[in-house]
mmCIF file of C-alpha atoms in Angstrom:
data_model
loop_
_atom_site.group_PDB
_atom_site.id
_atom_site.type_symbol
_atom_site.label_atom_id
_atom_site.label_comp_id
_atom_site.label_asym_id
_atom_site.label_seq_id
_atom_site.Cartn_x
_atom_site.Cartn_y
_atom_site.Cartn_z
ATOM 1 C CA UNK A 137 -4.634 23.929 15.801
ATOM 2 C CA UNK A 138 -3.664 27.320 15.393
ATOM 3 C CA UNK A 139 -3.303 29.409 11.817
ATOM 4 C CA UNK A 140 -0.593 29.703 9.678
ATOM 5 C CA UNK A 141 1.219 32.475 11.410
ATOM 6 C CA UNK A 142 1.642 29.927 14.014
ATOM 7 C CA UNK A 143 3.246 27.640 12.406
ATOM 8 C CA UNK A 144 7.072 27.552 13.671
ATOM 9 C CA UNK A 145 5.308 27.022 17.219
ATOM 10 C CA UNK A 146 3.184 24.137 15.655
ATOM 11 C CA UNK A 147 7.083 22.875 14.286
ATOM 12 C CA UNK A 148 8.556 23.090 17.574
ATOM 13 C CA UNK A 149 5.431 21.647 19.759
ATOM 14 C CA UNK A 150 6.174 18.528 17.240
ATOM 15 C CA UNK A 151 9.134 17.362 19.230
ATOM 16 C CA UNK A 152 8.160 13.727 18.116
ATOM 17 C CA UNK A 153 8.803 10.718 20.289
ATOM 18 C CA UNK A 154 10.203 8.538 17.475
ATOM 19 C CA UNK A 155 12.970 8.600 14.828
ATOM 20 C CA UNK A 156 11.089 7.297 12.384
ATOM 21 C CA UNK A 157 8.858 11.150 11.928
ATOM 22 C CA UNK A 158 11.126 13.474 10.343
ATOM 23 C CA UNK A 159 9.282 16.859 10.139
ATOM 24 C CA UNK A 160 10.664 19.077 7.413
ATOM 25 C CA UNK A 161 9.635 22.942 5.776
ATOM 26 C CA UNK A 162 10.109 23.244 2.545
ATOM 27 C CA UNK A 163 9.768 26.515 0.211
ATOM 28 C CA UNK A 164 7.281 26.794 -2.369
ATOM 29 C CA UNK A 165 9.107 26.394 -5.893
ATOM 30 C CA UNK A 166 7.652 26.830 -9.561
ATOM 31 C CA UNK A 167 4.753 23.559 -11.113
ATOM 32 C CA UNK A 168 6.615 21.404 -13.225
ATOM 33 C CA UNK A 169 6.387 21.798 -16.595
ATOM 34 C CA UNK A 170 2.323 20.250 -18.421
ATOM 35 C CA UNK A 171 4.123 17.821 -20.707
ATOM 36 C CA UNK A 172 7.843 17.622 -21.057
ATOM 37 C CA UNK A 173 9.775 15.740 -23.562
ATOM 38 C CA UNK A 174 9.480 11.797 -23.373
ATOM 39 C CA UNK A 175 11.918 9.170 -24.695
ATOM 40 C CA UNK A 176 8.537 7.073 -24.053
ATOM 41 C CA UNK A 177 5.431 6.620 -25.119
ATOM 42 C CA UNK A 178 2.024 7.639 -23.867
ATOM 43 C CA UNK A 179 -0.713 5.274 -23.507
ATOM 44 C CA UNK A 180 -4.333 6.590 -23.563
ATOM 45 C CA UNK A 181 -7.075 3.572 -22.512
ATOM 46 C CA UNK A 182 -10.197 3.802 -20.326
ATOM 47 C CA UNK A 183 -9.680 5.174 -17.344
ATOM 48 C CA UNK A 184 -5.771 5.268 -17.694
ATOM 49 C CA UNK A 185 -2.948 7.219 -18.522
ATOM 50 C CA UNK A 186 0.449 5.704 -18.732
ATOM 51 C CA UNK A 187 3.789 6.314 -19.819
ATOM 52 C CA UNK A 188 6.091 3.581 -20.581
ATOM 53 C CA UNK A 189 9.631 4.318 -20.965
ATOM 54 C CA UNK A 190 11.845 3.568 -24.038
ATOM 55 C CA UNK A 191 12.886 0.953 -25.375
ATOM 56 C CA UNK A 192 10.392 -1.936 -24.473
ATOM 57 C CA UNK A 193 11.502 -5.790 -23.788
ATOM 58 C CA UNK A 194 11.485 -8.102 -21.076
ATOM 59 C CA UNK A 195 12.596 -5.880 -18.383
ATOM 60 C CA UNK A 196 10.768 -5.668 -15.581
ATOM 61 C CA UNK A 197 10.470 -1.966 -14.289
ATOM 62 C CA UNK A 198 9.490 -0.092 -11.377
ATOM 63 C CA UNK A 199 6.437 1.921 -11.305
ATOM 64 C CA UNK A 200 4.404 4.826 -9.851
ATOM 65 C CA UNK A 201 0.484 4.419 -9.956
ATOM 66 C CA UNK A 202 -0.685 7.799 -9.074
ATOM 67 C CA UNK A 203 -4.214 8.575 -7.816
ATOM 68 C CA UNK A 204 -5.789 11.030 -9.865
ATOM 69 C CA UNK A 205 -7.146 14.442 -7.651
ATOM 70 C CA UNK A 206 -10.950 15.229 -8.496
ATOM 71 C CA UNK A 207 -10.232 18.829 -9.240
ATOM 72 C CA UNK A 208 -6.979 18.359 -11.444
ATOM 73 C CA UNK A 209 -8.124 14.980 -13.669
ATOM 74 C CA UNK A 210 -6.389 12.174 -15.037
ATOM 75 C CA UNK A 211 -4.558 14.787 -17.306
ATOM 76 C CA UNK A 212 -3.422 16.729 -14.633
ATOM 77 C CA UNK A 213 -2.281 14.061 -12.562
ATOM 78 C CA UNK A 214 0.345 12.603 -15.484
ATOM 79 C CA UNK A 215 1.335 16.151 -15.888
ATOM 80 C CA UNK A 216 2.219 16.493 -11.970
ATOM 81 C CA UNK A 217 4.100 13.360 -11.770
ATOM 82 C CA UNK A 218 5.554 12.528 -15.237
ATOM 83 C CA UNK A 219 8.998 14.912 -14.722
ATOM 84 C CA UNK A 220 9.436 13.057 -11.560
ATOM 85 C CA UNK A 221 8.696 9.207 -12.541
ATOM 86 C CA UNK A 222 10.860 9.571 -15.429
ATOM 87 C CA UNK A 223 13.738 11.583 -13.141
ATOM 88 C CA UNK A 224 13.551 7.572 -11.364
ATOM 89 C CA UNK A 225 13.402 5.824 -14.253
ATOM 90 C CA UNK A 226 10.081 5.170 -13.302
ATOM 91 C CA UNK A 227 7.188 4.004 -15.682
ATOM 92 C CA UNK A 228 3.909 6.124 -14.534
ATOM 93 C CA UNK A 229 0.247 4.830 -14.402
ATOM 94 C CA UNK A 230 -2.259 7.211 -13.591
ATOM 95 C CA UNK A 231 -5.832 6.058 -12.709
ATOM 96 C CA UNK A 232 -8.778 7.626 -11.064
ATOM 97 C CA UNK A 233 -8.690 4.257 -8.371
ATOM 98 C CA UNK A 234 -6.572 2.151 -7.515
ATOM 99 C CA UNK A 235 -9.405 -0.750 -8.511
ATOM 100 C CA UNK A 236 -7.776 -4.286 -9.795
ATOM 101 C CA UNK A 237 -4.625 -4.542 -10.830
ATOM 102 C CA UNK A 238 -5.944 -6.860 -13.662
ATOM 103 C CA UNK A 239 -7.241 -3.445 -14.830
ATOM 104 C CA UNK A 240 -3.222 -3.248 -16.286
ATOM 105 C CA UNK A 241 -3.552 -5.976 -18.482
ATOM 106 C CA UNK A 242 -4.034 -4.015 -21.807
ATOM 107 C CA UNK A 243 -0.877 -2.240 -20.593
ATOM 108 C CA UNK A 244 0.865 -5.761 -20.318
ATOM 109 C CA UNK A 245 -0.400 -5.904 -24.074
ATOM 110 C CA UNK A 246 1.312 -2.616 -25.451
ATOM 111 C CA UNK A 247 4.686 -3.674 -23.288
ATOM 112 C CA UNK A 248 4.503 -2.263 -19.790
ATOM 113 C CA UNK A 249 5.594 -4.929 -17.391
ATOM 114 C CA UNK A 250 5.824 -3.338 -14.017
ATOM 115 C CA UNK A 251 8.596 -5.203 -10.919
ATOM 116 C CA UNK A 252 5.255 -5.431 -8.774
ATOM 117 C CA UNK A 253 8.551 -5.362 -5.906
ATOM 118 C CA UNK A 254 8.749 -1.946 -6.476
ATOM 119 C CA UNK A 255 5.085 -0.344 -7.028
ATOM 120 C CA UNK A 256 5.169 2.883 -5.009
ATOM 121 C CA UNK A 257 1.540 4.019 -4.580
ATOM 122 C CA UNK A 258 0.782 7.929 -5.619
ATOM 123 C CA UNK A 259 -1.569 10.502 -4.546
ATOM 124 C CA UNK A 260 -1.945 14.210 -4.432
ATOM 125 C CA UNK A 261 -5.532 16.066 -2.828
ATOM 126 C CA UNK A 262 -8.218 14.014 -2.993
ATOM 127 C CA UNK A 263 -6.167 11.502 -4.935
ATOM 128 C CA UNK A 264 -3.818 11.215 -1.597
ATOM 129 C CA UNK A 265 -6.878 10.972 0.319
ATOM 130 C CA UNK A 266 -7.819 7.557 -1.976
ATOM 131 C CA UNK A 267 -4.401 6.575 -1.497
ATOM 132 C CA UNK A 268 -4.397 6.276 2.093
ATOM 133 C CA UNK A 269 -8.051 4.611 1.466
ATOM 134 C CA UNK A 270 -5.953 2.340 -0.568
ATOM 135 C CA UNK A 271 -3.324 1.487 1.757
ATOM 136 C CA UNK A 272 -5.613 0.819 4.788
ATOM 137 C CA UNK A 273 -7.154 -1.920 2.325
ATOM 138 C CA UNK A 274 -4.001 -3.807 0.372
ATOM 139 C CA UNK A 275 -0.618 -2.236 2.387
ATOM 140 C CA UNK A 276 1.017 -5.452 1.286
ATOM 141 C CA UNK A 277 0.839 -4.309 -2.339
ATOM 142 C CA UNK A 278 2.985 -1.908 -2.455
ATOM 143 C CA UNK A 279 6.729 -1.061 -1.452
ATOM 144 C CA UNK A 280 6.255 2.919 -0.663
ATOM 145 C CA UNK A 281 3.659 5.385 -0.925
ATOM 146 C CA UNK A 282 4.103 9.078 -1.646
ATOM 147 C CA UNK A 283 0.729 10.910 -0.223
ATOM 148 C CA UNK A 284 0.674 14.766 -0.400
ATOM 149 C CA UNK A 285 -1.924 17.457 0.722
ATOM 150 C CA UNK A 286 -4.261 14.877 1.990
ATOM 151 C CA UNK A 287 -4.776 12.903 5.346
ATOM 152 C CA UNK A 288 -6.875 9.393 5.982
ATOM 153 C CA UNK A 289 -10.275 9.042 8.014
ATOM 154 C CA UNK A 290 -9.840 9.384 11.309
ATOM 155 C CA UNK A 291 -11.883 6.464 11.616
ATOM 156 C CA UNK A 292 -9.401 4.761 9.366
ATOM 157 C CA UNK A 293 -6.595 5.411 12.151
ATOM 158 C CA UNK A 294 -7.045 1.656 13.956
ATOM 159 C CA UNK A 295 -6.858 0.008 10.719
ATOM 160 C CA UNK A 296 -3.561 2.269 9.202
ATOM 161 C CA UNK A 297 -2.044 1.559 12.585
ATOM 162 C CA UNK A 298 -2.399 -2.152 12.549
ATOM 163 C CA UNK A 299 -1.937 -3.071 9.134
ATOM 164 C CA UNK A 300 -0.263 -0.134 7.411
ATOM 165 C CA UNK A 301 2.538 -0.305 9.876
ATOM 166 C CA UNK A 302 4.971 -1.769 8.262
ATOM 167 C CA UNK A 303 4.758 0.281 4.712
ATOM 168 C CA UNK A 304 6.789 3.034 4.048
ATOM 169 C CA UNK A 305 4.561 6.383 3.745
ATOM 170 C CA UNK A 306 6.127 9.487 3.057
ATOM 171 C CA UNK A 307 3.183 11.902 3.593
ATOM 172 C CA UNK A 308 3.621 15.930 2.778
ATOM 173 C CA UNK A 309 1.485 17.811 4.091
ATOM 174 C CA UNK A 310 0.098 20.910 2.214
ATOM 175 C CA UNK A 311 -2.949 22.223 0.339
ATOM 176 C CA UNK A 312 -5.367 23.984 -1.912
ATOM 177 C CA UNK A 313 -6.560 26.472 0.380
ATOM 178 C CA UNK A 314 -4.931 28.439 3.467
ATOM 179 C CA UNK A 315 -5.282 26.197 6.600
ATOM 180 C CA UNK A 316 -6.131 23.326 5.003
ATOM 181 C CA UNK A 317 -2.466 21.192 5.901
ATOM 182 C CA UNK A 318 -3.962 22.049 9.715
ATOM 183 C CA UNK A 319 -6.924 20.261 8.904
ATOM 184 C CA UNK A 320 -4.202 16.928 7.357
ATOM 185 C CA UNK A 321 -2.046 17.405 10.359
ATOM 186 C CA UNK A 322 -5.656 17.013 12.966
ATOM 187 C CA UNK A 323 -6.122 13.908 11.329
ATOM 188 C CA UNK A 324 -2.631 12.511 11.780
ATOM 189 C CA UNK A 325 -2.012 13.809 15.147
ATOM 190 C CA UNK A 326 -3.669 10.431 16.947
ATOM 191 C CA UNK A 327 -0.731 8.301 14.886
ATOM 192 C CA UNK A 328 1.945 10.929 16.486
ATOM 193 C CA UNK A 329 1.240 8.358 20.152
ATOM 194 C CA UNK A 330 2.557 5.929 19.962
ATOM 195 C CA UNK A 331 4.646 6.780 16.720
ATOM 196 C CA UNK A 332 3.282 5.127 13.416
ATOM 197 C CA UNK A 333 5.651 2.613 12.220
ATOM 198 C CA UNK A 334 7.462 3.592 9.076
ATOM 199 C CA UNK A 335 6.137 7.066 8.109
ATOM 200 C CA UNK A 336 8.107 10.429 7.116
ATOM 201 C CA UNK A 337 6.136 13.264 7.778
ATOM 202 C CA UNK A 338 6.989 16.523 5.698
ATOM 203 C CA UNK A 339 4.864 19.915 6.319
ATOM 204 C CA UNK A 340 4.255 22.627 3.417
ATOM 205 C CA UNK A 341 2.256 25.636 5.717
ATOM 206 C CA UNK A 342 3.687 27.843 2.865
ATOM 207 C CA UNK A 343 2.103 26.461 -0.160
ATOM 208 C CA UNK A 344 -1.632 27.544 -0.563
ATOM 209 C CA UNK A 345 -2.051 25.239 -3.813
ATOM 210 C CA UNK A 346 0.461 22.357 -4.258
ATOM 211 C CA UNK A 347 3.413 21.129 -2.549
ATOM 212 C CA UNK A 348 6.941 22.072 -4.626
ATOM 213 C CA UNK A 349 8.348 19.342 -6.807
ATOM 214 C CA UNK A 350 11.148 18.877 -5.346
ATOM 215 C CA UNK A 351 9.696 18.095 -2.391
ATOM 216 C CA UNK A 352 7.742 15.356 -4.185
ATOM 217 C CA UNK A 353 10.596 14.073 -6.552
ATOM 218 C CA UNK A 354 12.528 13.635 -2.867
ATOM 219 C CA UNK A 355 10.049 11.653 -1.622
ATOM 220 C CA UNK A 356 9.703 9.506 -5.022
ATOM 221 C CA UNK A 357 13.675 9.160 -5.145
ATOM 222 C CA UNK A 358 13.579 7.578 -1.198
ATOM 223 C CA UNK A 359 10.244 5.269 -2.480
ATOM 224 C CA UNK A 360 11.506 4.420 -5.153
ATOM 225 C CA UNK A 361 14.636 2.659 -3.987
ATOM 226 C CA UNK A 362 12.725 0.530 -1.864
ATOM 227 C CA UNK A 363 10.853 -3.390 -2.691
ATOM 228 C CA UNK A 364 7.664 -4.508 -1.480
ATOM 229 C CA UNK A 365 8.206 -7.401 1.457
ATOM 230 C CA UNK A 366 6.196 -10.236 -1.100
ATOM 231 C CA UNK A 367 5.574 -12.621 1.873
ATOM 232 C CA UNK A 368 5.492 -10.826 4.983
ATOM 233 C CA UNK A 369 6.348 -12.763 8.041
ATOM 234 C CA UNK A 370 3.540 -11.255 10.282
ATOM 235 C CA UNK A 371 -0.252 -9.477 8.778
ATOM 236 C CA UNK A 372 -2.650 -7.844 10.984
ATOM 237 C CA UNK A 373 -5.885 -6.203 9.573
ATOM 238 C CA UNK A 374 -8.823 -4.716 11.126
ATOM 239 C CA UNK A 375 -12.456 -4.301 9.882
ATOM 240 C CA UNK A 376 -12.253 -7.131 7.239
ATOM 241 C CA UNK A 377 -14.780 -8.374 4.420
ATOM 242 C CA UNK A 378 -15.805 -11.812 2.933
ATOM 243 C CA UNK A 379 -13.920 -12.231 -0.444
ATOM 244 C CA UNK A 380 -10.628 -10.032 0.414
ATOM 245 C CA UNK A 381 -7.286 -11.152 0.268
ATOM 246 C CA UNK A 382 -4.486 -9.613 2.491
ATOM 247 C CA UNK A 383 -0.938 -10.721 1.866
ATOM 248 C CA UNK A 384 -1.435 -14.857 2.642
ATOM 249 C CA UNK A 385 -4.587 -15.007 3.958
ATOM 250 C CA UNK A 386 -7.863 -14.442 2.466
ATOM 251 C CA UNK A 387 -11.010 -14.211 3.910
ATOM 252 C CA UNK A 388 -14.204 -16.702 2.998
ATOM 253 C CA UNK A 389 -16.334 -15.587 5.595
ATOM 254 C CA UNK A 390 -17.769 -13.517 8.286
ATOM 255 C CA UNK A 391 -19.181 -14.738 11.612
ATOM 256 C CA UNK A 392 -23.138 -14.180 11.262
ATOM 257 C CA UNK A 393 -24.751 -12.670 14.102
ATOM 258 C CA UNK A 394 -21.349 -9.822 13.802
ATOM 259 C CA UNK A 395 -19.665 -9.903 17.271
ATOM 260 C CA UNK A 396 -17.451 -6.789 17.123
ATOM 261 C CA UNK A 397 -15.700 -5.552 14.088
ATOM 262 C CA UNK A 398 -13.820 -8.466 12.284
ATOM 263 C CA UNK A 399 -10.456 -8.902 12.261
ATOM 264 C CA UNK A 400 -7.434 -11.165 11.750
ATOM 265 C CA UNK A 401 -3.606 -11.632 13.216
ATOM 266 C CA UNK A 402 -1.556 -13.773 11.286
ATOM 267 C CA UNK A 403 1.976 -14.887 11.840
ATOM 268 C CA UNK A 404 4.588 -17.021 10.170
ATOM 269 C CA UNK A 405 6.865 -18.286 13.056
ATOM 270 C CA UNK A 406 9.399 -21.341 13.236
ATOM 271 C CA UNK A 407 9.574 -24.595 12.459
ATOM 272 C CA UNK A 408 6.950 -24.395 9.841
ATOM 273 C CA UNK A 409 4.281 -23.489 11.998
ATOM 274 C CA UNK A 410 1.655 -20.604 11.271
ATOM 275 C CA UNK A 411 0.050 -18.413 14.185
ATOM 276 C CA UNK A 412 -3.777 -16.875 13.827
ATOM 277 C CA UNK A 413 -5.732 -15.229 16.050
ATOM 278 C CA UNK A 414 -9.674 -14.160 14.708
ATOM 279 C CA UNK A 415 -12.735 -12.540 15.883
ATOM 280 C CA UNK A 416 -15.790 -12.232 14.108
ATOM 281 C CA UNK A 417 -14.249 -14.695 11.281
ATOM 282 C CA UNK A 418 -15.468 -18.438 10.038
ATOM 283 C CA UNK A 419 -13.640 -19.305 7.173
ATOM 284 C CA UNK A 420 -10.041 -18.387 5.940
ATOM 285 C CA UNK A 421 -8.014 -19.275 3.156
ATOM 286 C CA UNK A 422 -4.264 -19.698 3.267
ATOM 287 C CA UNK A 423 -2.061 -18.520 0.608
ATOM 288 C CA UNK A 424 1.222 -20.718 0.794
ATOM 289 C CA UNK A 425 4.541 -20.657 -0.885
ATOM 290 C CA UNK A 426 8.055 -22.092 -0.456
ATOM 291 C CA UNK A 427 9.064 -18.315 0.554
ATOM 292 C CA UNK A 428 6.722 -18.292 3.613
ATOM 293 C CA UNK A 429 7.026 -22.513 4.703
ATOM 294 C CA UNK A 430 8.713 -25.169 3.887
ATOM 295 C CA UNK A 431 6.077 -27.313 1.693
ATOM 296 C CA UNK A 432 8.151 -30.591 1.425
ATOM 297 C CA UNK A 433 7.510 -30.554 5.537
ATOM 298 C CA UNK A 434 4.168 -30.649 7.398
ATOM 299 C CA UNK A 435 2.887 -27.415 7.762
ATOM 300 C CA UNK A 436 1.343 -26.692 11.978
ATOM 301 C CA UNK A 437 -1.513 -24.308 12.159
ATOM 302 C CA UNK A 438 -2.316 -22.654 15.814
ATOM 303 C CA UNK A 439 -5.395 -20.868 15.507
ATOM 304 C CA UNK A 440 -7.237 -19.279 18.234
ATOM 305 C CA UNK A 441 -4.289 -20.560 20.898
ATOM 306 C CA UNK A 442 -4.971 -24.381 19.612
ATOM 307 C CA UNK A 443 -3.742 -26.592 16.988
ATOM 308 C CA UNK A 444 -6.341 -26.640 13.879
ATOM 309 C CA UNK A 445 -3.929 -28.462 11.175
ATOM 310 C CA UNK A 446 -0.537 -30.226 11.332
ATOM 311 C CA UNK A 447 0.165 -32.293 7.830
ATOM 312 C CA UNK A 448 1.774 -32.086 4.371
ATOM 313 C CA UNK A 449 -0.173 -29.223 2.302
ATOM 314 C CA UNK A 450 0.249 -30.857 -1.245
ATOM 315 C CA UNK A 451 2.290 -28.243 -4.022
ATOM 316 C CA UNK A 452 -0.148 -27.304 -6.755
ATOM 317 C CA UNK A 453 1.769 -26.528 -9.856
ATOM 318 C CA UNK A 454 -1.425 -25.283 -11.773
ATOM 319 C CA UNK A 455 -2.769 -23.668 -9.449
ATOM 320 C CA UNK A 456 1.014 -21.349 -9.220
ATOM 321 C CA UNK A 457 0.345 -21.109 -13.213
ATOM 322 C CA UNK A 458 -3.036 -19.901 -12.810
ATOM 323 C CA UNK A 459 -2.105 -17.244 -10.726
ATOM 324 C CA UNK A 460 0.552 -16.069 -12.658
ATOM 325 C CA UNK A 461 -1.225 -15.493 -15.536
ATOM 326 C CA UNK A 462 -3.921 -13.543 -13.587
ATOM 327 C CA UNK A 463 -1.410 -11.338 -11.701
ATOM 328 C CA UNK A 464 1.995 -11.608 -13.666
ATOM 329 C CA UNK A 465 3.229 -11.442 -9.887
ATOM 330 C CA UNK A 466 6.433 -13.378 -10.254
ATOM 331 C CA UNK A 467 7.305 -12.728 -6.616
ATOM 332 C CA UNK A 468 4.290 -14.055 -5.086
ATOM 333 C CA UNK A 469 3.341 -17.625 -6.269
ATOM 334 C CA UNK A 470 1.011 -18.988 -4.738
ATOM 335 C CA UNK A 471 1.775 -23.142 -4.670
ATOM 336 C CA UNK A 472 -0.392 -24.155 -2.293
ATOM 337 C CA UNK A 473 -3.893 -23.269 -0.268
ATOM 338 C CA UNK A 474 -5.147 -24.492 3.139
ATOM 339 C CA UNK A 475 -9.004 -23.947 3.956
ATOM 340 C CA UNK A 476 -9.906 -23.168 7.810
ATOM 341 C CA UNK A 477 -13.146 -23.784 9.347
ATOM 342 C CA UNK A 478 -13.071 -21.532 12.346
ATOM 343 C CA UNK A 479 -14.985 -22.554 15.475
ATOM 344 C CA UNK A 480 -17.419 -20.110 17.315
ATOM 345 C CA UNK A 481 -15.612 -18.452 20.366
ATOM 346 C CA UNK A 482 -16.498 -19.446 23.431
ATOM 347 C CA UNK A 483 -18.122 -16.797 25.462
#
């Protein structure tokens, strides 16, 4: 890529093959303010800052967990995204990872009770760098993500393309140091073709140290009037471990000798019958609910292009408490679980 001076050519050799990239320029405004006024309250624990709006109760409320950036700090990440959760009614976590979300349970404790519908992921720097780390892992957790002045690993790319495609990402590109939002775009360039699903791309080549917050408080405004699908109909993700969980299916284990990198295709289709296709996996848990399959009907499992499992999968009422309480997820229950014992393939 060329320098900065270049940059209207780099605009119009962007002539994107899809609708869903929108390429915008945007001028560089003033920083927000450190710490404006609150009708809130700020919450100081280990390894979090959060604000939770005014007055407290039952409410459930939508959320921003921002990624902290390495240079700026926990303190400078509330500061940079405070005015704009609270412009969207917003309550604001900041945290240094995205970790466990039982990490939020003292939060749960001092009132915060975020609509896990309507999480929208944040990251600016090396924080949006994490958050694209973040979304490659658990894109089903979230119902937007605002990324700006960072980019993923390009070896990340097959995994953002196959499970990520579905999330909304609005990604603004911009940064620290002159140059650097050429460095972003490189790394995004292999998701221009074919397009990448549902993501807005917005370039900054005038801002040498952070993108203009009006820039990001547009791109919170769009994420934030979105929801999270809770049980989406199809899940595809690449490079998978032992012990993770990805929407409805979790993964028990790996194939041992590793035959390729392991990797999963799941799909809910009709007539209460579940499609998966594996490689390099031998044992899967599924995560069922009402919202996904009918449990009062027997439940067909094709796996691998052959039927593993047709029968009733039994409702487990404590087993919906139990995870609950762990996740205070109201819109994914799990009530039921189905192990699979996958065959070797056949060579």
């Amino acid at each position: 890529l060329a320098g900065e001076a270049d940059a209207p050519a780099q605009m119009a050799a962007l002539a994107l093959p899809s609708r869903a990239w929108t390429v915008l320029l945007h001028r560089r405004e003033p920083p927000p303010p450190a710490r404006p006024p609150a009708t809130g309250r700020l919450e100081d624990l280990a390894g979090l800052l959060a604000w939770i709006p005014q007055p407290d109760g039952a409410r459930e409320i939508p959320c921003l967990l921002a990624l902290a950036d390495g240079e700026e700090g926990l303190e400078g990440a509330y500061a940079r995204w405070l005015p704009l959760a609270k412009a969207q009614g917003m309550a604001l976590i900041c945290a240094s990872r995205a970790g466990d979300l039982h990490a939020w349970d003292p939060l749960a404790e001092r009132g915060l009770r975020p609509d896990l519908n309507r999480l929208v992921l944040g990251g600016f720097g090396t924080g949006a760098n994490a958050g694209w780390e973040e979304i490659r892992l658990h894109p089903d957790r979230y119902a937007a993500a605002v990324l700006a002045s960072g980019s993923p690993r390009l070896e990340a790319l097959p995994d953002l393309k196959q499970g990520a495609r579905d999330l909304r990402i609005l990604a603004l590109l911009g940064g620290r140091a002159p140059g650097a939002w050429h460095e972003s775009l490189g790394n995004l360039r292999p998701m221009l073709s074919p397009p990448f699903g549902m993501m807005t791309l917005s370039i900054l080549p005038d801002v040498e140290r952070e993108p203009p917050p009006e820039a990001l408080g547009k791109a919170l405004a769009e994420a934030g009037a979105l929801r999270r699908v809770p049980w989406p109909r199809r899940v595809t993700r690449r490079a998978v471990a032992a012990g993770e969980a990805h929407a409805w299916v979790r993964v028990e284990a790996l194939r041992e000798p590793a035959d390729g990198i392991p990797a999963f295709e799941a799909q809910a289709g009709t007539r209460n019958t579940l499609f998966l296709a594996t490689r390099g996996l031998a044992k899967l848990t599924l995560l069922l609910s009402d919202d996904l399959v009918d449990l009062s009907k027997p439940v067909t499992v094709i796996l691998n292009g052959r039927q593993a499992f047709r029968a009733l999968v039994p409702a487990d009422m404590g087993l919906m408490l139990a995870g609950y309480r762990r996740t205070g997820d109201r819109h994914r229950l799990v009530g039921a679980t189905l192990i699979l014992e996958i065959p070797p393939e056949k060579r």
